[in-house]
Amino acid sequence: MTLGNELVVVTGAGGFIGGHLASALRAQGHKWIRAVDIKPLDEWYQLFDDVENLSLDLTLKQNCEIASRDAYEVYNLAANMGGMGFIERNKALCMLSVLINTHMLQAALKCGVKKFFYSSSACVYNADKQKTFEAPSLTESDAYPALAEDGYGWEKLFSERMCRHFQEDFGLCTRVARFHNVYGPWGTWYGGREKAPAAICRRVIEAKVSGKHEIDIWGPGNQTRSFMFIEDCIKGINLIMNSEILEPINLGSAEAVTINQLVDIVEEIAGVKLLRNYDLSAPQGVNGRNSDNTTIKKYLNWEPNTTLRVGLEKTYRWIYDQYIARERGEAGVIRESSVA
Ligand code: NAD
């Protein structure tokens, strides 16, 4: 645990999870936070004026050294990513994120960083173990033999192993969490990179506002997934970073639902019932996936526990407000500049 006066670096801080992490670190009393992202500052989702905010391309080694200078802890969340529609169509771009983690690890070593967090993904899991629709619970060892999600998942698996070997060979203390679908306010909700919960909230809102009571669903609707609310994700990152867990560990909800059930919940929150059009040619990913939380419960006596209903309620309200603001042409569409 840092003392609050040590420098903590968050990369990908202009994005969804990184923005929430920077916010949480401030709330925990950290006085010296450096937030880094490739996006110009006016495109960050959350921006804090008591944080050192840097717009840098972290695929470049020299920029990783600027980002890591004097750092005590680094949380490396920067990556080129998005929902299934994005990662299936941008495999090379996703794999190029390997440059970020490679150079951030090297810079961390050079700058004497004490602890390094890496955000991996459930996309590292072997595809053969995710063929059934009955939400197979994936335990950490199911990543091998390796048959990860093409592009994005392979990059995550490689970077996980690099963290492991930087720890074993060079003594850099690393922690790795495999996030399972994270959702919540200040996440991407339009533009092509949004993930299922945000995409469905937006489509339900569009249908409600337009009066055209139909919704397009990618795939047959019976694919299963679990979705973790952002507050659980941030709590889990904190617990894992300050634990003795050396191996990559699942950080996800174990509440599996079908995509149809996800739509049911959002419809209920919105108070509408929509005609469902299933697009079987759209990107849909594996058939079933859930998080086996045996390991995290053993180590931390905790697991992500916000119910999907509660998390979606907050997410839907937030996207609804953003949608209406955007319709009105108001500035600051998805950006939240907060100097609380
Ligand atoms: P996000 O896209 O909102 O945030 C990632 C940020 O990284 C973006 O703001 C982006 O601009 C930045 N970035 C990309 N390339 C960069 C570069 N070259 N230099 C500096 N910054 C760069 O995504 P997120 O949901 O906040 O994801 C954060 C991390 O968690 C990522 O590593 C992602 O792979 C991982 N993850 C997320 C989920 C999820 O459901 N959101 C699931 C599994 C893993």
CSV table of C-alpha atoms and ligand atoms in Angstrom, one decimal:
chain,number,residue,atom,x,y,z
A,1,MET,CA,0.0,0.0,0.0
A,2,THR,CA,1.4,3.4,-0.9
A,3,LEU,CA,1.5,6.1,1.7
A,4,GLY,CA,-0.5,8.6,-0.2
A,5,ASN,CA,2.5,10.8,-0.9
A,6,GLU,CA,4.1,8.4,-3.4
A,7,LEU,CA,3.5,8.9,-7.1
A,8,VAL,CA,0.9,6.6,-8.6
A,9,VAL,CA,0.6,6.4,-12.4
A,10,VAL,CA,-2.6,5.4,-14.2
A,11,THR,CA,-2.4,4.7,-18.0
A,12,GLY,CA,-5.5,4.7,-20.1
A,13,ALA,CA,-6.8,7.3,-17.6
A,14,GLY,CA,-8.7,9.1,-20.4
A,15,GLY,CA,-10.8,6.0,-20.8
A,16,PHE,CA,-13.5,4.2,-18.8
A,17,ILE,CA,-11.8,2.1,-16.1
A,18,GLY,CA,-8.7,4.3,-15.9
A,19,GLY,CA,-10.8,7.4,-15.3
A,20,HIS,CA,-12.7,5.7,-12.5
A,21,LEU,CA,-9.4,4.5,-11.0
A,22,ALA,CA,-7.9,7.9,-11.0
A,23,SER,CA,-11.0,9.2,-9.3
A,24,ALA,CA,-10.9,6.4,-6.7
A,25,LEU,CA,-7.2,7.0,-6.0
A,26,ARG,CA,-7.9,10.6,-5.3
A,27,ALA,CA,-10.8,9.6,-3.0
A,28,GLN,CA,-8.4,7.3,-1.1
A,29,GLY,CA,-6.2,10.2,-0.4
A,30,HIS,CA,-3.4,9.9,-2.9
A,31,LYS,CA,-1.8,13.3,-3.3
A,32,TRP,CA,0.4,12.6,-6.3
A,33,ILE,CA,-1.3,11.0,-9.3
A,34,ARG,CA,-0.2,11.0,-12.9
A,35,ALA,CA,-2.8,10.2,-15.5
A,36,VAL,CA,-1.7,9.3,-19.0
A,37,ASP,CA,-3.6,8.6,-22.2
A,38,ILE,CA,-3.1,9.0,-25.9
A,39,LYS,CA,-6.3,11.1,-26.3
A,40,PRO,CA,-6.1,14.9,-26.2
A,41,LEU,CA,-7.3,16.0,-22.7
A,42,ASP,CA,-10.6,17.4,-24.0
A,43,GLU,CA,-11.6,13.9,-25.0
A,44,TRP,CA,-11.0,12.2,-21.6
A,45,TYR,CA,-14.1,10.8,-19.9
A,46,GLN,CA,-13.0,12.1,-16.5
A,47,LEU,CA,-10.4,14.8,-15.9
A,48,PHE,CA,-9.2,16.1,-12.6
A,49,ASP,CA,-7.2,19.3,-12.2
A,50,ASP,CA,-5.4,18.1,-9.1
A,51,VAL,CA,-3.9,15.2,-11.1
A,52,GLU,CA,-0.9,15.5,-13.5
A,53,ASN,CA,-2.6,14.8,-16.8
A,54,LEU,CA,-0.4,13.8,-19.8
A,55,SER,CA,-1.4,13.1,-23.3
A,56,LEU,CA,1.2,10.6,-24.6
A,57,ASP,CA,1.3,7.8,-27.0
A,58,LEU,CA,2.5,4.9,-24.9
A,59,THR,CA,3.4,2.6,-27.8
A,60,LEU,CA,6.6,4.7,-27.8
A,61,LYS,CA,9.3,3.7,-25.3
A,62,GLN,CA,10.5,7.3,-24.6
A,63,ASN,CA,6.9,8.3,-23.6
A,64,CYS,CA,6.6,5.3,-21.3
A,65,GLU,CA,9.7,6.5,-19.5
A,66,ILE,CA,8.2,10.0,-19.2
A,67,ALA,CA,5.0,8.4,-17.8
A,68,SER,CA,6.9,6.2,-15.3
A,69,ARG,CA,9.5,8.6,-14.0
A,70,ASP,CA,9.5,8.8,-10.2
A,71,ALA,CA,6.5,6.4,-10.0
A,72,TYR,CA,6.0,4.1,-7.0
A,73,GLU,CA,3.1,2.2,-8.5
A,74,VAL,CA,1.9,1.9,-12.1
A,75,TYR,CA,-1.6,0.8,-13.2
A,76,ASN,CA,-1.3,0.0,-16.9
A,77,LEU,CA,-4.8,0.1,-18.4
A,78,ALA,CA,-4.0,1.7,-21.7
A,79,ALA,CA,-5.0,-0.5,-24.7
A,80,ASN,CA,-6.7,-0.2,-28.0
A,81,MET,CA,-9.9,-2.0,-27.2
A,82,GLY,CA,-13.7,-2.1,-27.6
A,83,GLY,CA,-16.6,-4.5,-27.7
A,84,MET,CA,-16.9,-7.5,-29.9
A,85,GLY,CA,-17.6,-5.4,-33.0
A,86,PHE,CA,-14.3,-3.6,-32.6
A,87,ILE,CA,-12.0,-6.4,-31.6
A,88,GLU,CA,-13.2,-8.8,-34.3
A,89,ARG,CA,-12.6,-6.1,-37.0
A,90,ASN,CA,-9.3,-4.7,-35.6
A,91,LYS,CA,-7.1,-7.6,-34.7
A,92,ALA,CA,-3.8,-6.1,-35.7
A,93,LEU,CA,-4.6,-2.8,-33.9
A,94,CYS,CA,-5.5,-4.8,-30.8
A,95,MET,CA,-2.2,-6.7,-31.0
A,96,LEU,CA,-0.2,-3.5,-31.3
A,97,SER,CA,-1.1,-2.8,-27.7
A,98,VAL,CA,1.7,-5.2,-27.0
A,99,LEU,CA,4.0,-2.2,-27.6
A,100,ILE,CA,2.4,-0.4,-24.7
A,101,ASN,CA,2.8,-3.1,-22.2
A,102,THR,CA,6.3,-4.0,-23.4
A,103,HIS,CA,7.5,-0.5,-23.1
A,104,MET,CA,5.7,0.2,-19.9
A,105,LEU,CA,7.3,-2.9,-18.2
A,106,GLN,CA,10.8,-1.8,-19.5
A,107,ALA,CA,10.2,1.7,-18.3
A,108,ALA,CA,8.9,0.5,-14.9
A,109,LEU,CA,12.1,-1.5,-14.4
A,110,LYS,CA,14.3,1.4,-15.5
A,111,CYS,CA,12.5,3.9,-13.2
A,112,GLY,CA,12.5,1.6,-10.2
A,113,VAL,CA,8.7,1.2,-10.0
A,114,LYS,CA,7.8,-0.9,-6.9
A,115,LYS,CA,4.6,-2.4,-8.2
A,116,PHE,CA,3.0,-2.8,-11.7
A,117,PHE,CA,-0.7,-3.7,-12.4
A,118,TYR,CA,-1.7,-5.1,-15.7
A,119,SER,CA,-5.3,-5.3,-16.9
A,120,SER,CA,-5.8,-8.6,-18.7
A,121,SER,CA,-9.1,-10.0,-20.0
A,122,ALA,CA,-11.4,-13.0,-20.0
A,123,CYS,CA,-10.6,-13.0,-23.8
A,124,VAL,CA,-7.4,-15.0,-22.9
A,125,TYR,CA,-9.5,-18.1,-22.2
A,126,ASN,CA,-9.4,-21.1,-24.5
A,127,ALA,CA,-12.2,-20.9,-27.1
A,128,ASP,CA,-12.8,-24.6,-27.0
A,129,LYS,CA,-14.0,-24.2,-23.3
A,130,GLN,CA,-16.6,-21.6,-24.3
A,131,LYS,CA,-18.5,-23.5,-27.0
A,132,THR,CA,-21.7,-24.2,-25.0
A,133,PHE,CA,-24.4,-21.6,-24.2
A,134,GLU,CA,-24.6,-22.9,-20.6
A,135,ALA,CA,-22.2,-20.2,-19.3
A,136,PRO,CA,-19.2,-22.3,-18.6
A,137,SER,CA,-17.4,-20.9,-15.6
A,138,LEU,CA,-13.8,-20.3,-16.5
A,139,THR,CA,-11.2,-20.9,-13.9
A,140,GLU,CA,-7.7,-19.4,-14.2
A,141,SER,CA,-6.1,-22.6,-15.6
A,142,ASP,CA,-8.5,-22.6,-18.5
A,143,ALA,CA,-6.3,-20.2,-20.4
A,144,TYR,CA,-4.1,-23.1,-21.3
A,145,PRO,CA,-3.5,-24.8,-23.6
A,146,ALA,CA,-3.7,-21.5,-25.3
A,147,LEU,CA,-6.5,-20.7,-27.8
A,148,ALA,CA,-7.3,-17.2,-26.9
A,149,GLU,CA,-9.6,-14.7,-28.7
A,150,ASP,CA,-7.8,-14.0,-32.0
A,151,GLY,CA,-5.9,-10.7,-31.9
A,152,TYR,CA,-7.0,-9.0,-28.7
A,153,GLY,CA,-6.9,-12.1,-26.5
A,154,TRP,CA,-3.5,-13.3,-27.7
A,155,GLU,CA,-2.0,-9.9,-27.0
A,156,LYS,CA,-3.4,-10.0,-23.5
A,157,LEU,CA,-2.1,-13.6,-22.9
A,158,PHE,CA,1.4,-12.6,-24.2
A,159,SER,CA,1.5,-9.5,-22.0
A,160,GLU,CA,0.3,-11.5,-19.0
A,161,ARG,CA,3.3,-13.8,-19.4
A,162,MET,CA,5.6,-10.9,-19.9
A,163,CYS,CA,4.5,-9.6,-16.6
A,164,ARG,CA,5.2,-13.0,-15.0
A,165,HIS,CA,8.7,-13.1,-16.5
A,166,PHE,CA,9.6,-9.6,-15.6
A,167,GLN,CA,8.7,-10.6,-12.0
A,168,GLU,CA,10.6,-13.9,-12.1
A,169,ASP,CA,13.6,-12.8,-14.1
A,170,PHE,CA,14.0,-9.1,-13.2
A,171,GLY,CA,12.3,-8.9,-9.8
A,172,LEU,CA,9.6,-6.4,-10.8
A,173,CYS,CA,6.6,-6.9,-8.6
A,174,THR,CA,3.6,-7.4,-11.0
A,175,ARG,CA,-0.1,-8.1,-10.5
A,176,VAL,CA,-2.5,-9.2,-13.2
A,177,ALA,CA,-6.3,-9.3,-13.2
A,178,ARG,CA,-8.4,-10.8,-15.9
A,179,PHE,CA,-11.4,-8.5,-16.2
A,180,HIS,CA,-14.7,-10.0,-17.4
A,181,ASN,CA,-17.0,-7.4,-19.2
A,182,VAL,CA,-17.0,-4.2,-17.2
A,183,TYR,CA,-19.8,-1.7,-17.5
A,184,GLY,CA,-21.1,1.5,-15.8
A,185,PRO,CA,-21.3,5.3,-16.1
A,186,TRP,CA,-18.5,7.1,-18.0
A,187,GLY,CA,-18.0,4.1,-20.2
A,188,THR,CA,-18.1,4.2,-24.0
A,189,TRP,CA,-21.7,4.0,-25.1
A,190,TYR,CA,-21.7,4.9,-28.9
A,191,GLY,CA,-19.2,5.1,-31.7
A,192,GLY,CA,-18.4,1.4,-32.4
A,193,ARG,CA,-16.2,0.6,-29.4
A,194,GLU,CA,-19.1,0.2,-26.8
A,195,LYS,CA,-19.7,-3.2,-25.2
A,196,ALA,CA,-23.0,-5.1,-24.9
A,197,PRO,CA,-24.5,-3.5,-21.8
A,198,ALA,CA,-23.9,0.1,-23.0
A,199,ALA,CA,-24.9,-0.8,-26.6
A,200,ILE,CA,-28.2,-2.3,-25.4
A,201,CYS,CA,-29.0,0.6,-23.1
A,202,ARG,CA,-28.4,3.0,-26.0
A,203,ARG,CA,-30.6,1.0,-28.4
A,204,VAL,CA,-33.4,0.7,-25.9
A,205,ILE,CA,-33.2,4.5,-25.3
A,206,GLU,CA,-33.2,5.1,-29.1
A,207,ALA,CA,-36.3,2.9,-29.5
A,208,LYS,CA,-38.1,4.6,-26.5
A,209,VAL,CA,-37.3,8.1,-27.7
A,210,SER,CA,-38.1,7.5,-31.4
A,211,GLY,CA,-41.2,5.4,-30.7
A,212,LYS,CA,-39.9,2.8,-33.1
A,213,HIS,CA,-40.2,-0.2,-30.7
A,214,GLU,CA,-37.7,-2.5,-32.2
A,215,ILE,CA,-34.2,-3.6,-31.3
A,216,ASP,CA,-31.3,-5.3,-33.2
A,217,ILE,CA,-29.5,-7.9,-31.2
A,218,TRP,CA,-26.2,-9.4,-32.3
A,219,GLY,CA,-26.3,-13.1,-32.5
A,220,PRO,CA,-29.1,-15.5,-31.4
A,221,GLY,CA,-29.6,-13.9,-28.0
A,222,ASN,CA,-28.9,-17.0,-26.0
A,223,GLN,CA,-25.1,-16.4,-25.7
A,224,THR,CA,-24.2,-16.1,-22.0
A,225,ARG,CA,-21.9,-13.7,-20.3
A,226,SER,CA,-21.3,-12.1,-16.9
A,227,PHE,CA,-21.0,-8.3,-16.4
A,228,MET,CA,-19.1,-6.6,-13.6
A,229,PHE,CA,-20.2,-3.1,-12.4
A,230,ILE,CA,-17.4,-0.6,-12.5
A,231,GLU,CA,-17.4,0.0,-8.7
A,232,ASP,CA,-16.6,-3.7,-8.1
A,233,CYS,CA,-13.9,-3.5,-10.8
A,234,ILE,CA,-12.2,-0.6,-9.0
A,235,LYS,CA,-12.4,-2.3,-5.6
A,236,GLY,CA,-11.0,-5.5,-7.1
A,237,ILE,CA,-8.1,-3.7,-8.7
A,238,ASN,CA,-7.2,-2.1,-5.3
A,239,LEU,CA,-7.5,-5.4,-3.5
A,240,ILE,CA,-5.5,-7.4,-6.0
A,241,MET,CA,-2.8,-4.7,-6.3
A,242,ASN,CA,-2.3,-4.9,-2.5
A,243,SER,CA,-2.4,-8.7,-2.2
A,244,GLU,CA,0.2,-11.4,-2.5
A,245,ILE,CA,-1.6,-12.9,-5.6
A,246,LEU,CA,1.2,-13.6,-8.0
A,247,GLU,CA,-0.8,-15.4,-10.8
A,248,PRO,CA,-3.3,-13.8,-13.2
A,249,ILE,CA,-6.7,-13.9,-11.4
A,250,ASN,CA,-10.3,-13.5,-12.6
A,251,LEU,CA,-11.9,-10.2,-11.7
A,252,GLY,CA,-15.5,-10.6,-12.8
A,253,SER,CA,-19.1,-11.2,-11.7
A,254,ALA,CA,-20.3,-14.8,-11.5
A,255,GLU,CA,-23.9,-13.7,-12.3
A,256,ALA,CA,-24.3,-15.2,-15.8
A,257,VAL,CA,-27.1,-14.0,-18.0
A,258,THR,CA,-28.1,-14.5,-21.7
A,259,ILE,CA,-28.0,-11.5,-23.9
A,260,ASN,CA,-31.8,-11.9,-24.1
A,261,GLN,CA,-32.0,-11.6,-20.3
A,262,LEU,CA,-29.8,-8.5,-20.4
A,263,VAL,CA,-32.3,-7.0,-22.8
A,264,ASP,CA,-35.2,-8.0,-20.5
A,265,ILE,CA,-33.6,-6.1,-17.6
A,266,VAL,CA,-32.9,-3.0,-19.6
A,267,GLU,CA,-36.5,-3.0,-21.1
A,268,GLU,CA,-37.8,-3.3,-17.6
A,269,ILE,CA,-35.8,-0.4,-16.4
A,270,ALA,CA,-36.9,1.7,-19.4
A,271,GLY,CA,-40.5,0.6,-19.1
A,272,VAL,CA,-40.7,-0.6,-22.7
A,273,LYS,CA,-41.1,-3.9,-24.6
A,274,LEU,CA,-39.4,-4.1,-28.0
A,275,LEU,CA,-39.6,-6.4,-31.0
A,276,ARG,CA,-36.3,-8.2,-31.2
A,277,ASN,CA,-34.5,-8.6,-34.6
A,278,TYR,CA,-31.6,-11.1,-34.3
A,279,ASP,CA,-28.6,-10.4,-36.6
A,280,LEU,CA,-26.8,-13.7,-36.9
A,281,SER,CA,-24.1,-12.2,-39.2
A,282,ALA,CA,-23.0,-9.7,-36.6
A,283,PRO,CA,-19.9,-10.3,-34.5
A,284,GLN,CA,-21.0,-12.2,-31.4
A,285,GLY,CA,-17.9,-13.8,-29.8
A,286,VAL,CA,-17.9,-17.1,-27.9
A,287,ASN,CA,-21.2,-18.8,-27.0
A,288,GLY,CA,-20.8,-18.9,-23.3
A,289,ARG,CA,-18.5,-17.4,-20.7
A,290,ASN,CA,-18.7,-16.8,-16.9
A,291,SER,CA,-16.2,-16.0,-14.2
A,292,ASP,CA,-15.3,-18.8,-11.8
A,293,ASN,CA,-14.5,-16.9,-8.6
A,294,THR,CA,-13.2,-19.7,-6.4
A,295,THR,CA,-9.6,-18.3,-6.5
A,296,ILE,CA,-10.5,-14.7,-5.7
A,297,LYS,CA,-12.8,-15.7,-2.9
A,298,LYS,CA,-10.1,-17.9,-1.4
A,299,TYR,CA,-7.5,-15.1,-1.5
A,300,LEU,CA,-9.6,-12.0,-0.7
A,301,ASN,CA,-12.8,-13.4,0.9
A,302,TRP,CA,-14.6,-11.2,-1.6
A,303,GLU,CA,-16.0,-11.3,-5.2
A,304,PRO,CA,-17.7,-8.7,-7.3
A,305,ASN,CA,-21.2,-8.6,-6.0
A,306,THR,CA,-23.2,-5.7,-7.4
A,307,THR,CA,-26.3,-7.3,-9.0
A,308,LEU,CA,-26.7,-6.7,-12.7
A,309,ARG,CA,-30.1,-5.1,-12.1
A,310,VAL,CA,-28.6,-2.5,-9.7
A,311,GLY,CA,-25.6,-1.7,-11.9
A,312,LEU,CA,-27.7,-1.5,-15.1
A,313,GLU,CA,-30.1,0.9,-13.4
A,314,LYS,CA,-27.3,3.4,-12.7
A,315,THR,CA,-25.8,2.8,-16.2
A,316,TYR,CA,-29.0,3.2,-18.0
A,317,ARG,CA,-29.8,6.5,-16.2
A,318,TRP,CA,-26.4,7.9,-17.0
A,319,ILE,CA,-26.6,6.9,-20.7
A,320,TYR,CA,-30.1,8.3,-20.9
A,321,ASP,CA,-28.8,11.7,-19.7
A,322,GLN,CA,-25.9,11.6,-22.1
A,323,TYR,CA,-28.2,10.7,-25.0
A,324,ILE,CA,-30.6,13.5,-24.3
A,325,ALA,CA,-27.7,16.0,-23.9
A,326,ARG,CA,-26.3,14.8,-27.2
A,327,GLU,CA,-29.7,15.1,-29.0
A,328,ARG,CA,-29.9,18.7,-27.8
A,329,GLY,CA,-26.4,19.3,-29.2
A,330,GLU,CA,-25.1,20.2,-25.8
A,331,ALA,CA,-21.3,20.2,-25.3
A,332,GLY,CA,-19.5,17.7,-23.2
A,333,VAL,CA,-21.4,14.7,-24.7
A,334,ILE,CA,-19.6,11.9,-23.0
A,335,ARG,CA,-16.9,13.8,-21.3
A,336,GLU,CA,-17.1,14.6,-17.6
A,337,SER,CA,-14.7,17.2,-16.5
A,338,SER,CA,-14.8,17.0,-12.8
A,339,VAL,CA,-12.7,19.1,-10.4
A,340,ALA,CA,-14.5,17.9,-7.2
B,1,NAD,P1,-11.1,2.3,-22.7
B,1,NAD,O1,-11.0,2.2,-24.2
B,1,NAD,O2,-12.2,3.2,-22.2
B,1,NAD,O3,-9.7,2.8,-22.1
B,1,NAD,C1,-8.5,2.5,-22.7
B,1,NAD,C2,-7.7,3.8,-22.9
B,1,NAD,O4,-6.4,3.5,-23.4
B,1,NAD,C3,-8.4,4.7,-23.9
B,1,NAD,O5,-8.7,6.0,-23.3
B,1,NAD,C4,-7.3,4.9,-25.0
B,1,NAD,O6,-7.3,6.2,-25.5
B,1,NAD,C5,-6.0,4.6,-24.2
B,1,NAD,N1,-5.0,4.2,-25.1
B,1,NAD,C6,-5.1,3.4,-26.3
B,1,NAD,N2,-3.9,3.4,-26.9
B,1,NAD,C7,-3.0,4.2,-26.2
B,1,NAD,C8,-1.7,4.5,-26.4
B,1,NAD,N3,-1.0,4.1,-27.4
B,1,NAD,N4,-1.1,5.4,-25.5
B,1,NAD,C9,-1.8,5.8,-24.4
B,1,NAD,N5,-3.1,5.5,-24.2
B,1,NAD,C10,-3.7,4.7,-25.1
B,1,NAD,O7,-11.2,0.9,-22.2
B,1,NAD,P2,-11.5,0.3,-20.7
B,1,NAD,O8,-12.7,-0.4,-20.7
B,1,NAD,O9,-11.3,1.4,-19.7
B,1,NAD,O10,-10.3,-0.7,-20.5
B,1,NAD,C11,-9.2,-0.5,-19.7
B,1,NAD,C12,-8.3,-1.8,-19.7
B,1,NAD,O11,-9.1,-2.9,-19.2
B,1,NAD,C13,-7.8,-2.2,-21.1
B,1,NAD,O12,-6.5,-2.7,-21.0
B,1,NAD,C14,-8.8,-3.3,-21.5
B,1,NAD,O13,-8.2,-4.1,-22.5
B,1,NAD,C15,-9.0,-3.9,-20.2
B,1,NAD,N6,-10.3,-4.7,-20.2
B,1,NAD,C16,-11.5,-4.0,-20.2
B,1,NAD,C17,-12.7,-4.7,-20.2
B,1,NAD,C18,-14.0,-4.0,-20.2
B,1,NAD,O14,-15.0,-4.7,-20.2
B,1,NAD,N7,-14.1,-2.7,-20.3
B,1,NAD,C19,-12.6,-6.1,-20.1
B,1,NAD,C20,-11.4,-6.8,-20.1
B,1,NAD,C21,-10.2,-6.0,-20.1
